[in-house]
PDB file of C-alpha atoms in Angstrom:
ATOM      1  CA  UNK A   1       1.526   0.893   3.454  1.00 66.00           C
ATOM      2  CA  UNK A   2      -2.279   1.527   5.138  1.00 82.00           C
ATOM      3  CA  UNK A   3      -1.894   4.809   2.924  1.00 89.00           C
ATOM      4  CA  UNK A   4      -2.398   3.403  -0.425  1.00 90.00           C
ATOM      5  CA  UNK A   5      -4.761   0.431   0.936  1.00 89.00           C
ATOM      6  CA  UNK A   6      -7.594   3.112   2.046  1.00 90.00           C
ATOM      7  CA  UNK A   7      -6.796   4.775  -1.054  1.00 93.00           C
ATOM      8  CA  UNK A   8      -7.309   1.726  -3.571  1.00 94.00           C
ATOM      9  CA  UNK A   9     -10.325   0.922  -1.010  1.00 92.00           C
ATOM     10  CA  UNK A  10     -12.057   4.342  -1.224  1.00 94.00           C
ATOM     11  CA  UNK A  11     -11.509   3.717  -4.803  1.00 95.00           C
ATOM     12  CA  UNK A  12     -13.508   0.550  -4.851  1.00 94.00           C
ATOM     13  CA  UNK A  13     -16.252   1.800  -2.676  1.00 93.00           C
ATOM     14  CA  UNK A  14     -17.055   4.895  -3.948  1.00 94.00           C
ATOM     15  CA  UNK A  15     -17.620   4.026  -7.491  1.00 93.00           C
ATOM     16  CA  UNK A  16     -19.719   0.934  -6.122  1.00 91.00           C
ATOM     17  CA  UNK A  17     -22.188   3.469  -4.558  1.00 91.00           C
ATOM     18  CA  UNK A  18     -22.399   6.715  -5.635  1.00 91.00           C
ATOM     19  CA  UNK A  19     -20.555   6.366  -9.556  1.00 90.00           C
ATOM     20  CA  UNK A  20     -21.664   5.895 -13.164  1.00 93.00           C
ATOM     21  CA  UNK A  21     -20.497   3.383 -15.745  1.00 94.00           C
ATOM     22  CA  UNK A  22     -18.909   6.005 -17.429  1.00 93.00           C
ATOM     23  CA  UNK A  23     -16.351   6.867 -14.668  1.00 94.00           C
ATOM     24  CA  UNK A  24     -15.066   3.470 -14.302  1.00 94.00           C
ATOM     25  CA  UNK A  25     -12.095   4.090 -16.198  1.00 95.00           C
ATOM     26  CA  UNK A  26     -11.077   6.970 -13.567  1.00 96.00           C
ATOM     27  CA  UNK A  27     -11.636   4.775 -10.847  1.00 96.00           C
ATOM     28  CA  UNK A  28      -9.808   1.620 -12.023  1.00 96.00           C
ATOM     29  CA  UNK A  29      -7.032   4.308 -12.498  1.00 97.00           C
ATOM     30  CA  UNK A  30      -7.160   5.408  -9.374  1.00 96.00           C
ATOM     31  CA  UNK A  31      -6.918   1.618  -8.016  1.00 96.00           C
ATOM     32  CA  UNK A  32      -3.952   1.104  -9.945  1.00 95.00           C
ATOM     33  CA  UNK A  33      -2.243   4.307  -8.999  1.00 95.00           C
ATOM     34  CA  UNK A  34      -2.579   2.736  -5.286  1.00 94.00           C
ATOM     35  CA  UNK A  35      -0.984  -0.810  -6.475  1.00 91.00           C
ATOM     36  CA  UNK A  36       1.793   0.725  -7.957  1.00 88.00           C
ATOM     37  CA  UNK A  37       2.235   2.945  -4.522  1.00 87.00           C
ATOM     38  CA  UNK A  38       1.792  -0.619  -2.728  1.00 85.00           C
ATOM     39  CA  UNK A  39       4.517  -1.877  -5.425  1.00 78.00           C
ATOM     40  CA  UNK A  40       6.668   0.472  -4.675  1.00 76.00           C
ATOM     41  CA  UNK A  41       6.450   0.521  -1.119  1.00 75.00           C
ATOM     42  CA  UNK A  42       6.420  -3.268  -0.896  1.00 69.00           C
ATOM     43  CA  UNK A  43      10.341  -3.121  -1.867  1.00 60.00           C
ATOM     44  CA  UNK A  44      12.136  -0.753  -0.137  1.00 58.00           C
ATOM     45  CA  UNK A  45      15.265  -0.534  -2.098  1.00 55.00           C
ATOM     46  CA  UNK A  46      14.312   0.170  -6.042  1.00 67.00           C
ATOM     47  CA  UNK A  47      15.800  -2.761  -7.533  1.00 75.00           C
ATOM     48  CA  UNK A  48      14.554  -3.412 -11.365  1.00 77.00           C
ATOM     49  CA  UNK A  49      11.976  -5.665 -10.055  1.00 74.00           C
ATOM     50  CA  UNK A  50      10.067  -3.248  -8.499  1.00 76.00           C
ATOM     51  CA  UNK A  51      10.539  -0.371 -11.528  1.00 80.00           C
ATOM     52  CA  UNK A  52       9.419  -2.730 -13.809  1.00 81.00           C
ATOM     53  CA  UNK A  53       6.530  -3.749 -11.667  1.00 80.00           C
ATOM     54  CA  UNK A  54       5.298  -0.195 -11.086  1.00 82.00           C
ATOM     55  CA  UNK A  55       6.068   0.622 -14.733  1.00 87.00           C
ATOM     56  CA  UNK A  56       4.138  -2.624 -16.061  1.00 87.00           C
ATOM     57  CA  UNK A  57       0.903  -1.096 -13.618  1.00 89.00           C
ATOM     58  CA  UNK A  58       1.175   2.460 -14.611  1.00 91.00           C
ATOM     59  CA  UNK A  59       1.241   1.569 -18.484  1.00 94.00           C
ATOM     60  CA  UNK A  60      -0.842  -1.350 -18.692  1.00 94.00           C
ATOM     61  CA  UNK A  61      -3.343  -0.530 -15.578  1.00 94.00           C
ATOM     62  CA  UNK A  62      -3.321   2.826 -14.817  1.00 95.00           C
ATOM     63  CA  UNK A  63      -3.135   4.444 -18.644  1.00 96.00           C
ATOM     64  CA  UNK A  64      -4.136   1.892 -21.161  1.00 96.00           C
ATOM     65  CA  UNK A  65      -7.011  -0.475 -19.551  1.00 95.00           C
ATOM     66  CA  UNK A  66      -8.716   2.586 -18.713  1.00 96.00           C
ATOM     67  CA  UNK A  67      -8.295   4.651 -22.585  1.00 95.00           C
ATOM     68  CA  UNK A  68      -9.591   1.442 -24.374  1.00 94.00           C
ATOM     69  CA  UNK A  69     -12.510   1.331 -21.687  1.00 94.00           C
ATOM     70  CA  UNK A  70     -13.368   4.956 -21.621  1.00 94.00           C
ATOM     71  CA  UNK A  71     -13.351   4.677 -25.760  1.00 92.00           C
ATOM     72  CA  UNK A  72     -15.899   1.467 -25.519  1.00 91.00           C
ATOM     73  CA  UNK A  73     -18.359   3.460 -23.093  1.00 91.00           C
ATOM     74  CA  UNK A  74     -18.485   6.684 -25.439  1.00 88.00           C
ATOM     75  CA  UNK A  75     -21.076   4.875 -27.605  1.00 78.00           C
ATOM     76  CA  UNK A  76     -22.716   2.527 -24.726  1.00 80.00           C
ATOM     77  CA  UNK A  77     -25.938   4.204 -22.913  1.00 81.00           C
ATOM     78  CA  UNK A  78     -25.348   2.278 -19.624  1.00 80.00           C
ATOM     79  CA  UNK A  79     -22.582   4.487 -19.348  1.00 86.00           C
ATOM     80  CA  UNK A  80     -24.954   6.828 -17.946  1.00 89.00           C
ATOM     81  CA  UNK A  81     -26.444   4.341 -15.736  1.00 91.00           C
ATOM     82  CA  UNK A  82     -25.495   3.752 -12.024  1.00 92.00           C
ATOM     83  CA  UNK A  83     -23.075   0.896 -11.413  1.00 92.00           C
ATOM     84  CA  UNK A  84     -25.025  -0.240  -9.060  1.00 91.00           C
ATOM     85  CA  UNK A  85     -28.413   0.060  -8.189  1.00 86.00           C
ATOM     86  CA  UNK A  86     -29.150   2.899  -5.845  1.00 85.00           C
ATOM     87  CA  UNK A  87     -31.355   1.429  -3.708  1.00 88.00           C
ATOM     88  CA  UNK A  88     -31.739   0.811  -0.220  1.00 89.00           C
ATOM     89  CA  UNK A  89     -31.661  -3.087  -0.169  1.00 90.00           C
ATOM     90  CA  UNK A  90     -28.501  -3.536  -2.690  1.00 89.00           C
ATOM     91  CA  UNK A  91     -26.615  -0.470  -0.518  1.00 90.00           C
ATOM     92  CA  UNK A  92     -27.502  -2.683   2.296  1.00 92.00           C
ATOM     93  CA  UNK A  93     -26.444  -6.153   0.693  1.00 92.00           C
ATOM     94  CA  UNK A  94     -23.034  -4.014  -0.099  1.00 92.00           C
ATOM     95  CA  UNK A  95     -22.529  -3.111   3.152  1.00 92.00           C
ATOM     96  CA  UNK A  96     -22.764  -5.992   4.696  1.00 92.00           C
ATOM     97  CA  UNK A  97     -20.824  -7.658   2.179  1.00 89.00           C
ATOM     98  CA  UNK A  98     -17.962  -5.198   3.407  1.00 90.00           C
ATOM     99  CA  UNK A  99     -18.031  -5.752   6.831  1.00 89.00           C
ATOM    100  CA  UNK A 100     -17.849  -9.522   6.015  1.00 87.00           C
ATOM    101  CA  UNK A 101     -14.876  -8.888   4.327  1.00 85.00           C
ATOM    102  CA  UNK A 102     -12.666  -7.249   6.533  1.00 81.00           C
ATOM    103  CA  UNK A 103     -14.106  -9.809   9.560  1.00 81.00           C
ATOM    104  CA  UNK A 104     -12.589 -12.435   6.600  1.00 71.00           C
ATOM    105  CA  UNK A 105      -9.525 -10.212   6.712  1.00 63.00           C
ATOM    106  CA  UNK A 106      -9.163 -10.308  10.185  1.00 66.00           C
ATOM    107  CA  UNK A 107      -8.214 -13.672  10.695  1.00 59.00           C
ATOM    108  CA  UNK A 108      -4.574 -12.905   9.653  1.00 53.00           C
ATOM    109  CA  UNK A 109      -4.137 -11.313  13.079  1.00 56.00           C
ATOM    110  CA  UNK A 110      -0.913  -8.967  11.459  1.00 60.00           C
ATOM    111  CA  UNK A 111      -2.433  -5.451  10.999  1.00 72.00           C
ATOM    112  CA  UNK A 112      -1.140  -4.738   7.206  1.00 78.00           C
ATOM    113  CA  UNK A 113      -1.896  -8.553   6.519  1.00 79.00           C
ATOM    114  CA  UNK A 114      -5.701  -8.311   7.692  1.00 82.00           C
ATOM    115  CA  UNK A 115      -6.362  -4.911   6.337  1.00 85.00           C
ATOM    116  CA  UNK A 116      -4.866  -6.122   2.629  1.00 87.00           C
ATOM    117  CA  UNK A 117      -6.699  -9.205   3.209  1.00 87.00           C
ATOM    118  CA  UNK A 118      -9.793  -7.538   4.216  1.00 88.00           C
ATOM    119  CA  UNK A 119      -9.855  -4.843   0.965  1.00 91.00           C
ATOM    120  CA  UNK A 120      -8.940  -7.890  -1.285  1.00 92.00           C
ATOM    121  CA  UNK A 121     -11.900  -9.251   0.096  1.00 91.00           C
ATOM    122  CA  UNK A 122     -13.984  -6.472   0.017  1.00 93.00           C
ATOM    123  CA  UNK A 123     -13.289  -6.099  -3.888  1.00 94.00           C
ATOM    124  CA  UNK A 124     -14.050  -9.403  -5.104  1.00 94.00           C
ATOM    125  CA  UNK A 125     -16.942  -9.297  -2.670  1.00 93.00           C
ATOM    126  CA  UNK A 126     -18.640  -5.846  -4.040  1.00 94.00           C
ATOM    127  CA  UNK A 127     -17.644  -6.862  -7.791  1.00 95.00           C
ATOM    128  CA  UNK A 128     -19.330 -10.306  -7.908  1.00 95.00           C
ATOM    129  CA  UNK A 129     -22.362  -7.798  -6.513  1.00 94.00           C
ATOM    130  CA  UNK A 130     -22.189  -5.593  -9.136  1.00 95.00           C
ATOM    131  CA  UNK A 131     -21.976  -8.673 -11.221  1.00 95.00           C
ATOM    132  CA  UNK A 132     -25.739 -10.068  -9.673  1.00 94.00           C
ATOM    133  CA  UNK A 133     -27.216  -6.462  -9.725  1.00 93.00           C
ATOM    134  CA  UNK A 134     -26.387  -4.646 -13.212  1.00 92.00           C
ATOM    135  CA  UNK A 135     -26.845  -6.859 -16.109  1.00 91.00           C
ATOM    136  CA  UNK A 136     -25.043  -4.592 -18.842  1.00 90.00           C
ATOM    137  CA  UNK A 137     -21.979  -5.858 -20.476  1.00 90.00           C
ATOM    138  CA  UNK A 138     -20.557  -2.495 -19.830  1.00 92.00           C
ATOM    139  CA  UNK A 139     -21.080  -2.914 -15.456  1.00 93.00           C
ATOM    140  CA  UNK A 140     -20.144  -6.774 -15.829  1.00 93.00           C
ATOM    141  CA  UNK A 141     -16.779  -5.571 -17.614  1.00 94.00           C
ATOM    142  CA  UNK A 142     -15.988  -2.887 -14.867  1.00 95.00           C
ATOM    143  CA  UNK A 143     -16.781  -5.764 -11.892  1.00 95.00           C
ATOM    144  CA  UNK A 144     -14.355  -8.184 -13.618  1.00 94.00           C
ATOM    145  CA  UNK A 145     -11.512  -5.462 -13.976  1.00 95.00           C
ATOM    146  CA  UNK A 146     -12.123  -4.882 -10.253  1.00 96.00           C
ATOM    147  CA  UNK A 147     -11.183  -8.501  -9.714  1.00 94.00           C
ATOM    148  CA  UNK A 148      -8.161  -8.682 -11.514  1.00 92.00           C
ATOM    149  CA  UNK A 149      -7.154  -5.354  -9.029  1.00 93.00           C
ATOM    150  CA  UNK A 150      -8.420  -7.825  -6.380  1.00 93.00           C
ATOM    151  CA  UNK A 151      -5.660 -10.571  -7.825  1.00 89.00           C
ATOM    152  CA  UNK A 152      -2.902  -7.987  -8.061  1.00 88.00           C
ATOM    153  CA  UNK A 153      -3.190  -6.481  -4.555  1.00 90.00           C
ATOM    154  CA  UNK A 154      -3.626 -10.068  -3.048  1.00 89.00           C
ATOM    155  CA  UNK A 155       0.459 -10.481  -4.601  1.00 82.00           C
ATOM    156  CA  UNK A 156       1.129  -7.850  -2.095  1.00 77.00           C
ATOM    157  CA  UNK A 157       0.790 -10.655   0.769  1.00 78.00           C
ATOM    158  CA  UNK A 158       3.282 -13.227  -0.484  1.00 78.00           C
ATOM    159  CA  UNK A 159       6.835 -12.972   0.815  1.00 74.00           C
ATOM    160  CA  UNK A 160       8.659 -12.641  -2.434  1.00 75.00           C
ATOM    161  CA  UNK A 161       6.918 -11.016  -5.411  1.00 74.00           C
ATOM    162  CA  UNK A 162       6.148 -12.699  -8.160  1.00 78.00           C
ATOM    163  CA  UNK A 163       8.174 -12.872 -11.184  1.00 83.00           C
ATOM    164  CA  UNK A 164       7.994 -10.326 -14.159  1.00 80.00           C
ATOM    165  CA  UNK A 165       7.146 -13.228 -16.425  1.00 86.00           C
ATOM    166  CA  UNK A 166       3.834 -13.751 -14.184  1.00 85.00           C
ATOM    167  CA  UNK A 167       3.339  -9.951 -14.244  1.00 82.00           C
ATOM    168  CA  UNK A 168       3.616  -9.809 -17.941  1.00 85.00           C
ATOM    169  CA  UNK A 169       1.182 -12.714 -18.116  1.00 89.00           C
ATOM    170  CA  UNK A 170      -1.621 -11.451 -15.425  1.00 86.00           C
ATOM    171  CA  UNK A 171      -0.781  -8.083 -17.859  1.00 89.00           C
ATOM    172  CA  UNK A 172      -1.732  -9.848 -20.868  1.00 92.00           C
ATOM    173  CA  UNK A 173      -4.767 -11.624 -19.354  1.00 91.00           C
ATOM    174  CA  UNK A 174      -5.748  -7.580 -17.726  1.00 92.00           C
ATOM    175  CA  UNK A 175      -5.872  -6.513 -21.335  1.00 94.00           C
ATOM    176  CA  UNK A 176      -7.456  -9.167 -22.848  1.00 94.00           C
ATOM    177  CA  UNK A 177     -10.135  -9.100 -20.918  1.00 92.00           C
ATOM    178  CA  UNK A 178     -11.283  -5.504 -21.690  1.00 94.00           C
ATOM    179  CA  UNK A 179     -10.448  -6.289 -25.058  1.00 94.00           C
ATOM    180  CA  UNK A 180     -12.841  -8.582 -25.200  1.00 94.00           C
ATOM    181  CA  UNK A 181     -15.444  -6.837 -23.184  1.00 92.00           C
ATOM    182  CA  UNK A 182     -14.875  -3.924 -25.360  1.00 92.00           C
ATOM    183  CA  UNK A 183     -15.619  -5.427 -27.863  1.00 92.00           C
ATOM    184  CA  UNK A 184     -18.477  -6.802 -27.191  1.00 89.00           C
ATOM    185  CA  UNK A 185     -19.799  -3.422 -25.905  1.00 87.00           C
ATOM    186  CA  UNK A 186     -19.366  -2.197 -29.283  1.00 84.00           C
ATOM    187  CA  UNK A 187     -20.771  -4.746 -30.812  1.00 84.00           C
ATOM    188  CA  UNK A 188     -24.360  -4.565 -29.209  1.00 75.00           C
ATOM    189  CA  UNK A 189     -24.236  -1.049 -30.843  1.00 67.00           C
ATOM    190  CA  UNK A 190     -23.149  -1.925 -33.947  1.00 67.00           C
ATOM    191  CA  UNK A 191     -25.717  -5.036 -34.876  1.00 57.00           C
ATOM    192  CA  UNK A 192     -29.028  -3.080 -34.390  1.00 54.00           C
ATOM    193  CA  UNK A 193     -27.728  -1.329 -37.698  1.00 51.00           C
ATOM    194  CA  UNK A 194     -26.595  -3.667 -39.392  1.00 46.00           C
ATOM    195  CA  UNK A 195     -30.345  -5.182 -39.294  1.00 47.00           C
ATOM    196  CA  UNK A 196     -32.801  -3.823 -41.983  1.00 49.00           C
TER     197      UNK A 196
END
């Protein structure tokens, strides 16, 4: 199980520091690649449950969220731009804000529990950063997408998982949301034209 946690960690990081706008989509791909590992590991036998789970993530998370967002960002320029600002102070800021996190996590004294604890925490923690730092809509989108990751790892602590009509719904508002931030990407290009 710490397998896919470092994984859907490095995944968070990485991006955070050293990545563009434009690879979000990879990245948030990459995240849900590790919850549906997590999933799948989370129920030992493969009862429907669990297919349905990792099925739900791999269509919804891993393939669809990240098309629609990769299709938004062709047109956007911040998709060029860093995801955060490389600079000393917010790299500082971010690392702190990491260290915090897994102190957070350690309370749970249960090795799995504090380290899941601690990456949930380190996700919401570095996305409401990017959220202060980058003001495009583009960056705000890819920090809130991180959050809902945030939400569905954090199901990974609770002793029975939650049911497929909560999955479907947490689905729905997953989709939604880039929908809507999508959207609104686009239209920031599109109303400059539309002006004479």
């Amino acid at each position: 199980m710490t397998l896919p946690l470092i994984f859907c960690l490095i995944a968070t990081i990485i991006p955070v520091f050293f990545g563009k706008v434009g690879a979000a989509p990879l990245w948030l791909s990459l995240q849900a690649l590790a919850l549906g590992w997590m999933g799948l590991n989370q129920h030992h036998a493969l009862s429907a449950h669990a297919l349905l789970g990792g099925l739900e993530v791999l269509l919804v998370r891993a393939w669809l969220v990240p098309t629609l967002l990769r299709r938004a960002l062709q047109l956007d320029r911040a998709a060029r731009q860093d995801l955060m600002p490389s600079n000393l102070f917010a790299w500082g800021v971010a690392i702190s804000l990491i260290i915090l996190a897994f102190k957070f996590g350690d309370g749970a004294r249960a090795d799995i529990r504090s380290m899941t604890l601690g990456v949930v925490a380190a996700t919401v923690m570095i996305a409401f950063l990017v959220l202060a730092t980058n003001h495009e809509p583009a960056a705000q989108l890819v920090a809130l997408l991180f959050m809902e990751n945030a939400l569905a790892l954090f199901e990974s602590l609770m002793a029975a998982p939650w049911p497929l009509t909560i999955h479907l719904a947490l689905s729905g508002v997953y989709v939604l949301t880039v929908w809507v931030g999508c959207w609104l990407v686009r239209s920031r290009h599109a109303a400059p034209k539309a002006m004479p």
